mmCIF file of C-alpha atoms and ligand atoms in Angstrom:
data_model
loop_
_atom_site.group_PDB
_atom_site.id
_atom_site.type_symbol
_atom_site.label_atom_id
_atom_site.label_comp_id
_atom_site.label_asym_id
_atom_site.label_seq_id
_atom_site.Cartn_x
_atom_site.Cartn_y
_atom_site.Cartn_z
ATOM 1 C CA MET A 1 -113.662 -20.873 22.497
ATOM 2 C CA ASN A 2 -111.352 -23.390 24.078
ATOM 3 C CA GLY A 3 -108.032 -21.623 23.777
ATOM 4 C CA TYR A 4 -106.060 -19.372 26.091
ATOM 5 C CA PHE A 5 -105.307 -15.798 25.198
ATOM 6 C CA PHE A 6 -102.289 -14.293 27.005
ATOM 7 C CA SER A 7 -100.618 -10.986 26.163
ATOM 8 C CA PHE A 8 -97.181 -9.660 27.124
ATOM 9 C CA GLU A 9 -96.409 -6.017 27.635
ATOM 10 C CA GLY A 10 -93.533 -3.792 28.583
ATOM 11 C CA PRO A 11 -91.412 -0.874 27.534
ATOM 12 C CA GLU A 12 -88.577 -1.253 25.050
ATOM 13 C CA GLY A 13 -85.757 -3.479 26.220
ATOM 14 C CA ALA A 14 -87.721 -5.211 28.963
ATOM 15 C CA GLY A 15 -86.798 -8.595 27.466
ATOM 16 C CA LYS A 16 -90.403 -9.387 26.602
ATOM 17 C CA THR A 17 -89.688 -11.029 23.244
ATOM 18 C CA THR A 18 -86.889 -13.210 24.681
ATOM 19 C CA MET A 19 -89.198 -14.310 27.494
ATOM 20 C CA ILE A 20 -91.987 -15.208 25.075
ATOM 21 C CA GLY A 21 -89.567 -17.336 23.025
ATOM 22 C CA LYS A 22 -88.381 -19.223 26.093
ATOM 23 C CA LEU A 23 -91.920 -19.652 27.334
ATOM 24 C CA GLU A 24 -92.993 -21.020 23.968
ATOM 25 C CA SER A 25 -90.317 -23.761 24.097
ATOM 26 C CA PHE A 26 -91.133 -24.532 27.714
ATOM 27 C CA LEU A 27 -94.856 -24.968 27.018
ATOM 28 C CA ARG A 28 -94.292 -26.949 23.805
ATOM 29 C CA GLU A 29 -92.060 -29.407 25.662
ATOM 30 C CA ARG A 30 -94.949 -29.963 28.034
ATOM 31 C CA GLY A 31 -97.362 -30.713 25.218
ATOM 32 C CA PHE A 32 -99.213 -27.420 24.898
ATOM 33 C CA ASP A 33 -100.234 -26.321 21.413
ATOM 34 C CA VAL A 34 -98.745 -22.825 21.418
ATOM 35 C CA MET A 35 -99.000 -20.005 18.921
ATOM 36 C CA VAL A 36 -96.739 -16.976 19.278
ATOM 37 C CA THR A 37 -97.642 -13.793 17.518
ATOM 38 C CA ARG A 38 -96.844 -10.107 17.751
ATOM 39 C CA GLU A 39 -98.338 -6.679 17.358
ATOM 40 C CA PRO A 40 -98.327 -4.635 15.303
ATOM 41 C CA GLY A 41 -98.158 -7.278 12.604
ATOM 42 C CA GLY A 42 -98.671 -11.009 12.501
ATOM 43 C CA VAL A 43 -100.582 -11.108 9.202
ATOM 44 C CA ARG A 44 -100.041 -9.549 5.771
ATOM 45 C CA ILE A 45 -102.192 -6.433 6.118
ATOM 46 C CA ALA A 46 -101.108 -5.789 9.691
ATOM 47 C CA GLU A 47 -97.426 -6.161 8.711
ATOM 48 C CA ALA A 48 -97.982 -3.567 5.982
ATOM 49 C CA ILE A 49 -99.538 -1.219 8.553
ATOM 50 C CA ARG A 50 -96.607 -1.939 10.908
ATOM 51 C CA ALA A 51 -94.110 -0.882 8.250
ATOM 52 C CA LEU A 52 -96.050 2.352 7.837
ATOM 53 C CA ILE A 53 -96.280 3.139 11.558
ATOM 54 C CA LEU A 54 -92.697 2.321 12.505
ATOM 55 C CA ASN A 55 -90.980 3.882 9.494
ATOM 56 C CA HIS A 56 -88.696 6.481 11.046
ATOM 57 C CA GLU A 57 -88.982 8.718 7.988
ATOM 58 C CA TYR A 58 -92.631 9.513 8.792
ATOM 59 C CA THR A 59 -91.861 12.017 11.521
ATOM 60 C CA GLU A 60 -94.976 14.043 10.632
ATOM 61 C CA MET A 61 -97.354 11.250 11.708
ATOM 62 C CA ASP A 62 -100.158 12.612 13.880
ATOM 63 C CA GLY A 63 -100.829 10.885 17.206
ATOM 64 C CA ARG A 64 -104.427 10.001 16.373
ATOM 65 C CA THR A 65 -103.385 8.640 12.990
ATOM 66 C CA GLU A 66 -100.884 6.469 14.827
ATOM 67 C CA ALA A 67 -103.511 5.247 17.301
ATOM 68 C CA LEU A 68 -105.986 4.456 14.513
ATOM 69 C CA LEU A 69 -103.364 2.543 12.553
ATOM 70 C CA TYR A 70 -102.432 0.423 15.584
ATOM 71 C CA ALA A 71 -106.109 -0.315 16.165
ATOM 72 C CA ALA A 72 -106.591 -1.235 12.496
ATOM 73 C CA ALA A 73 -103.589 -3.578 12.551
ATOM 74 C CA ARG A 74 -104.931 -5.111 15.772
ATOM 75 C CA ARG A 75 -108.337 -5.777 14.237
ATOM 76 C CA GLN A 76 -106.962 -7.597 11.218
ATOM 77 C CA HIS A 77 -104.478 -9.615 13.270
ATOM 78 C CA LEU A 78 -107.132 -10.592 15.799
ATOM 79 C CA LEU A 79 -109.591 -11.826 13.183
ATOM 80 C CA GLU A 80 -107.150 -13.607 10.919
ATOM 81 C CA LYS A 81 -104.859 -15.134 13.478
ATOM 82 C CA ILE A 82 -105.882 -14.957 17.136
ATOM 83 C CA VAL A 83 -109.564 -15.894 16.935
ATOM 84 C CA PRO A 84 -108.987 -18.985 14.736
ATOM 85 C CA ALA A 85 -106.226 -20.160 17.102
ATOM 86 C CA LEU A 86 -108.489 -19.735 20.142
ATOM 87 C CA GLU A 87 -111.262 -21.598 18.355
ATOM 88 C CA ALA A 88 -108.802 -24.427 17.694
ATOM 89 C CA GLY A 89 -108.033 -24.579 21.425
ATOM 90 C CA ARG A 90 -104.473 -23.243 21.174
ATOM 91 C CA VAL A 91 -102.473 -21.232 23.716
ATOM 92 C CA VAL A 92 -101.923 -17.816 22.148
ATOM 93 C CA LEU A 93 -98.929 -15.793 23.375
ATOM 94 C CA CYS A 94 -99.295 -12.303 21.967
ATOM 95 C CA ASP A 95 -96.349 -9.892 22.080
ATOM 96 C CA ARG A 96 -98.236 -6.635 22.851
ATOM 97 C CA PHE A 97 -101.978 -6.049 22.612
ATOM 98 C CA VAL A 98 -104.408 -3.291 23.547
ATOM 99 C CA ASP A 99 -102.504 -2.173 26.685
ATOM 100 C CA SER A 100 -99.655 -1.004 24.425
ATOM 101 C CA SER A 101 -102.018 1.451 22.786
ATOM 102 C CA LEU A 102 -103.387 2.596 26.143
ATOM 103 C CA ALA A 103 -99.872 3.124 27.571
ATOM 104 C CA TYR A 104 -98.111 4.544 24.485
ATOM 105 C CA GLN A 105 -100.861 6.464 22.698
ATOM 106 C CA GLY A 106 -103.283 7.013 25.584
ATOM 107 C CA PHE A 107 -100.862 8.015 28.349
ATOM 108 C CA ALA A 108 -97.496 8.836 26.795
ATOM 109 C CA ARG A 109 -98.770 10.644 23.681
ATOM 110 C CA GLY A 110 -101.447 12.242 25.808
ATOM 111 C CA LEU A 111 -104.351 11.268 23.555
ATOM 112 C CA GLY A 112 -106.380 10.107 26.554
ATOM 113 C CA VAL A 113 -106.893 6.555 27.637
ATOM 114 C CA GLU A 114 -110.686 6.808 27.267
ATOM 115 C CA GLU A 115 -110.382 7.934 23.653
ATOM 116 C CA VAL A 116 -107.823 5.308 22.749
ATOM 117 C CA TRP A 117 -109.878 2.656 24.514
ATOM 118 C CA LYS A 118 -112.954 3.663 22.500
ATOM 119 C CA ILE A 119 -111.343 3.093 19.113
ATOM 120 C CA ASN A 120 -109.851 -0.151 20.377
ATOM 121 C CA GLU A 121 -113.154 -1.318 21.770
ATOM 122 C CA PHE A 122 -114.498 -0.982 18.244
ATOM 123 C CA ALA A 123 -111.490 -2.874 16.872
ATOM 124 C CA ILE A 124 -111.405 -5.797 19.291
ATOM 125 C CA ASP A 125 -115.152 -6.232 19.689
ATOM 126 C CA GLY A 126 -115.009 -7.929 23.103
ATOM 127 C CA TYR A 127 -111.893 -10.075 22.740
ATOM 128 C CA MET A 128 -109.478 -9.523 25.591
ATOM 129 C CA PRO A 129 -106.636 -11.635 27.000
ATOM 130 C CA SER A 130 -107.476 -13.435 30.237
ATOM 131 C CA LEU A 131 -103.927 -12.728 31.445
ATOM 132 C CA THR A 132 -101.493 -9.938 30.635
ATOM 133 C CA VAL A 133 -97.909 -10.207 31.858
ATOM 134 C CA TYR A 134 -96.335 -6.777 32.202
ATOM 135 C CA PHE A 135 -92.517 -6.720 32.353
ATOM 136 C CA ASP A 136 -91.654 -3.657 34.380
ATOM 137 C CA ILE A 137 -88.284 -1.952 33.964
ATOM 138 C CA ASP A 138 -86.767 1.510 34.270
ATOM 139 C CA PRO A 139 -86.737 2.826 30.659
ATOM 140 C CA GLN A 140 -83.159 3.989 31.047
ATOM 141 C CA ILE A 141 -82.030 0.394 31.672
ATOM 142 C CA GLY A 142 -84.299 -0.896 28.897
ATOM 143 C CA LEU A 143 -83.006 1.562 26.303
ATOM 144 C CA GLU A 144 -79.428 0.774 27.288
ATOM 145 C CA ARG A 145 -80.155 -2.926 26.672
ATOM 146 C CA ILE A 146 -81.441 -2.061 23.190
ATOM 147 C CA ARG A 147 -78.300 -0.108 22.386
ATOM 148 C CA GLN A 148 -76.216 -3.113 23.333
ATOM 149 C CA ASN A 149 -78.370 -5.460 21.268
ATOM 150 C CA ARG A 150 -77.430 -4.316 17.785
ATOM 151 C CA GLU A 151 -79.442 -6.956 15.990
ATOM 152 C CA ARG A 152 -82.691 -5.316 16.941
ATOM 153 C CA GLU A 153 -83.926 -2.635 14.544
ATOM 154 C CA VAL A 154 -84.309 0.871 15.930
ATOM 155 C CA ASN A 155 -87.852 2.035 15.205
ATOM 156 C CA ARG A 156 -89.652 5.382 15.254
ATOM 157 C CA LEU A 157 -90.859 4.919 18.835
ATOM 158 C CA ASP A 158 -87.381 4.023 20.117
ATOM 159 C CA LEU A 159 -86.317 7.491 18.999
ATOM 160 C CA GLU A 160 -88.685 9.168 21.442
ATOM 161 C CA THR A 161 -87.220 10.976 24.449
ATOM 162 C CA LEU A 162 -86.587 9.312 27.765
ATOM 163 C CA SER A 163 -89.455 11.275 29.294
ATOM 164 C CA PHE A 164 -91.824 9.692 26.729
ATOM 165 C CA HIS A 165 -90.656 6.247 27.832
ATOM 166 C CA ASP A 166 -91.043 7.237 31.486
ATOM 167 C CA LYS A 167 -94.648 8.118 30.717
ATOM 168 C CA VAL A 168 -95.157 4.779 28.982
ATOM 169 C CA ARG A 169 -94.030 3.068 32.166
ATOM 170 C CA GLU A 170 -96.274 5.248 34.317
ATOM 171 C CA GLY A 171 -99.164 4.360 32.012
ATOM 172 C CA TYR A 172 -98.528 0.649 32.309
ATOM 173 C CA ARG A 173 -98.310 0.887 36.081
ATOM 174 C CA LYS A 174 -101.644 2.679 36.259
ATOM 175 C CA LEU A 175 -103.218 0.075 34.018
ATOM 176 C CA ALA A 176 -101.782 -2.707 36.185
ATOM 177 C CA LYS A 177 -103.408 -1.171 39.260
ATOM 178 C CA ARG A 178 -106.710 -0.642 37.522
ATOM 179 C CA PHE A 179 -106.804 -4.178 36.084
ATOM 180 C CA ALA A 180 -105.049 -6.011 38.868
ATOM 181 C CA GLU A 181 -106.989 -9.190 38.167
ATOM 182 C CA ARG A 182 -105.840 -9.405 34.564
ATOM 183 C CA ILE A 183 -102.410 -7.735 34.608
ATOM 184 C CA VAL A 184 -99.545 -9.368 36.510
ATOM 185 C CA VAL A 185 -96.461 -7.178 37.037
ATOM 186 C CA ILE A 186 -93.053 -8.844 36.814
ATOM 187 C CA ASP A 187 -89.876 -6.977 37.777
ATOM 188 C CA ALA A 188 -87.773 -7.319 34.608
ATOM 189 C CA SER A 189 -84.660 -5.673 36.004
ATOM 190 C CA ARG A 190 -83.646 -8.951 37.667
ATOM 191 C CA PRO A 191 -81.501 -11.697 36.088
ATOM 192 C CA LEU A 192 -83.105 -13.441 33.123
ATOM 193 C CA ASP A 193 -83.557 -16.757 34.941
ATOM 194 C CA ASP A 194 -85.495 -15.160 37.785
ATOM 195 C CA VAL A 195 -87.742 -13.261 35.399
ATOM 196 C CA PHE A 196 -88.335 -16.458 33.438
ATOM 197 C CA SER A 197 -89.258 -18.613 36.424
ATOM 198 C CA GLU A 198 -91.758 -16.029 37.604
ATOM 199 C CA THR A 199 -93.210 -15.802 34.100
ATOM 200 C CA VAL A 200 -93.587 -19.574 33.878
ATOM 201 C CA ALA A 201 -95.210 -19.777 37.311
ATOM 202 C CA THR A 202 -97.676 -17.029 36.409
ATOM 203 C CA VAL A 203 -98.655 -18.570 33.092
ATOM 204 C CA LEU A 204 -98.894 -22.116 34.408
ATOM 205 C CA SER A 205 -101.121 -21.074 37.264
ATOM 206 C CA ARG A 206 -103.549 -19.584 34.722
ATOM 207 C CA LEU A 207 -103.337 -22.575 32.392
ATOM 208 C CA GLU A 208 -103.954 -25.048 35.147
ATOM 209 C CA GLY A 209 -106.182 -23.039 37.398
ATOM 210 C CA SER A 210 -108.583 -21.288 35.113
ATOM 211 C CA LYS A 211 -111.453 -22.532 33.059
ATOM 212 C CA ARG A 212 -112.172 -19.041 31.852
ATOM 213 C CA HIS A 213 -110.008 -18.723 28.783
ATOM 214 C CA PHE A 214 -110.838 -15.275 27.620
ATOM 215 C CA HIS A 215 -113.366 -12.813 28.819
ATOM 216 C CA GLU A 216 -115.565 -10.159 27.423
ATOM 217 C CA SER A 217 -114.454 -6.649 28.054
ATOM 218 C CA ASN A 218 -115.835 -5.169 31.256
ATOM 219 C CA ARG A 219 -113.957 -1.913 31.282
ATOM 220 C CA ASP A 220 -115.596 1.023 32.905
ATOM 221 C CA ASP A 221 -114.770 4.233 31.086
ATOM 222 C CA SER A 222 -115.127 6.297 34.237
ATOM 223 C CA CYS A 223 -112.243 4.611 36.047
ATOM 224 C CA TRP A 224 -109.204 5.772 34.130
ATOM 225 C CA THR A 225 -107.881 8.562 36.281
HETATM 226 P P1 TYD B 1 -91.390 -3.529 18.089
HETATM 227 O O1 TYD B 1 -90.197 -3.452 17.196
HETATM 228 O O2 TYD B 1 -92.281 -4.704 17.957
HETATM 229 O O3 TYD B 1 -90.913 -3.288 19.567
HETATM 230 P P2 TYD B 1 -90.910 -4.213 20.839
HETATM 231 O O4 TYD B 1 -89.887 -5.269 20.553
HETATM 232 O O5 TYD B 1 -90.538 -3.255 21.901
HETATM 233 O O6 TYD B 1 -92.306 -4.762 21.002
HETATM 234 O O7 TYD B 1 -92.173 -2.198 17.875
HETATM 235 C C1 TYD B 1 -93.389 -1.960 18.387
HETATM 236 C C2 TYD B 1 -93.433 -0.510 18.795
HETATM 237 O O8 TYD B 1 -94.748 -0.025 18.675
HETATM 238 C C3 TYD B 1 -93.018 -0.315 20.228
HETATM 239 O O9 TYD B 1 -92.246 0.868 20.310
HETATM 240 C C4 TYD B 1 -94.322 -0.089 20.947
HETATM 241 C C5 TYD B 1 -95.181 0.525 19.911
HETATM 242 N N1 TYD B 1 -96.624 0.261 20.039
HETATM 243 C C6 TYD B 1 -97.489 1.314 20.317
HETATM 244 O O10 TYD B 1 -97.058 2.457 20.503
HETATM 245 N N2 TYD B 1 -98.837 1.061 20.391
HETATM 246 C C7 TYD B 1 -99.358 -0.173 20.171
HETATM 247 O O11 TYD B 1 -100.602 -0.349 20.229
HETATM 248 C C8 TYD B 1 -98.451 -1.248 19.877
HETATM 249 C C9 TYD B 1 -98.970 -2.632 19.625
HETATM 250 C C10 TYD B 1 -97.091 -0.979 19.816
#
């Protein structure tokens, strides 16, 4: 595998998708072969699963069903899109990956990070990003940004309570501490330009400095608390 696998995480309204778009242009201009993709989705089957999960009419969806569907979408997306791009030596920028499931389903839904990790371990079969950029923001500010940005669809998870989104943030912060080597925290409450320059610096340092493009999972199930 010659490519680079980077994921981007954050609560709603952190500006993650905007940052990925800007980063894509920046890297392309410098000659990198970049592929941007997103979860849940990215390929036909995963997009179909996405429509199922995020449909706000399905209020009866059980938490474990939700977690299994995210893991299933992840598996298909990984195999069809991410792995071939890494094999072709491309830089993969993935909008959300396994940490979303750990933070949203594991922590915020209360399913347990160990349990959610187990089903994801089965789904991803050793493929993990070498770098995860986590855009940290107070959910209240993030949700306010979404309300102002009317072009973005409101999905089933946006309709959760503020305390759910607070838990998502707490989950991400715990993950960032636990995986400090992989997860870089960026304060997304600052002006866009500042957030972008820090994002660029972080990504470039990994592109230039690291020969290890992706690594096998080395998570220790006993370390989640
Ligand atoms: P999306 O519209 O892509 O939101 P965003 O722009 O914030 O990424 O919707 C994805 C939603 O799914 C978002 O609320 C986070 C949630 N999610 C999970 O709960 N678990 C997961 O594993 C993933 C990938 C996403």
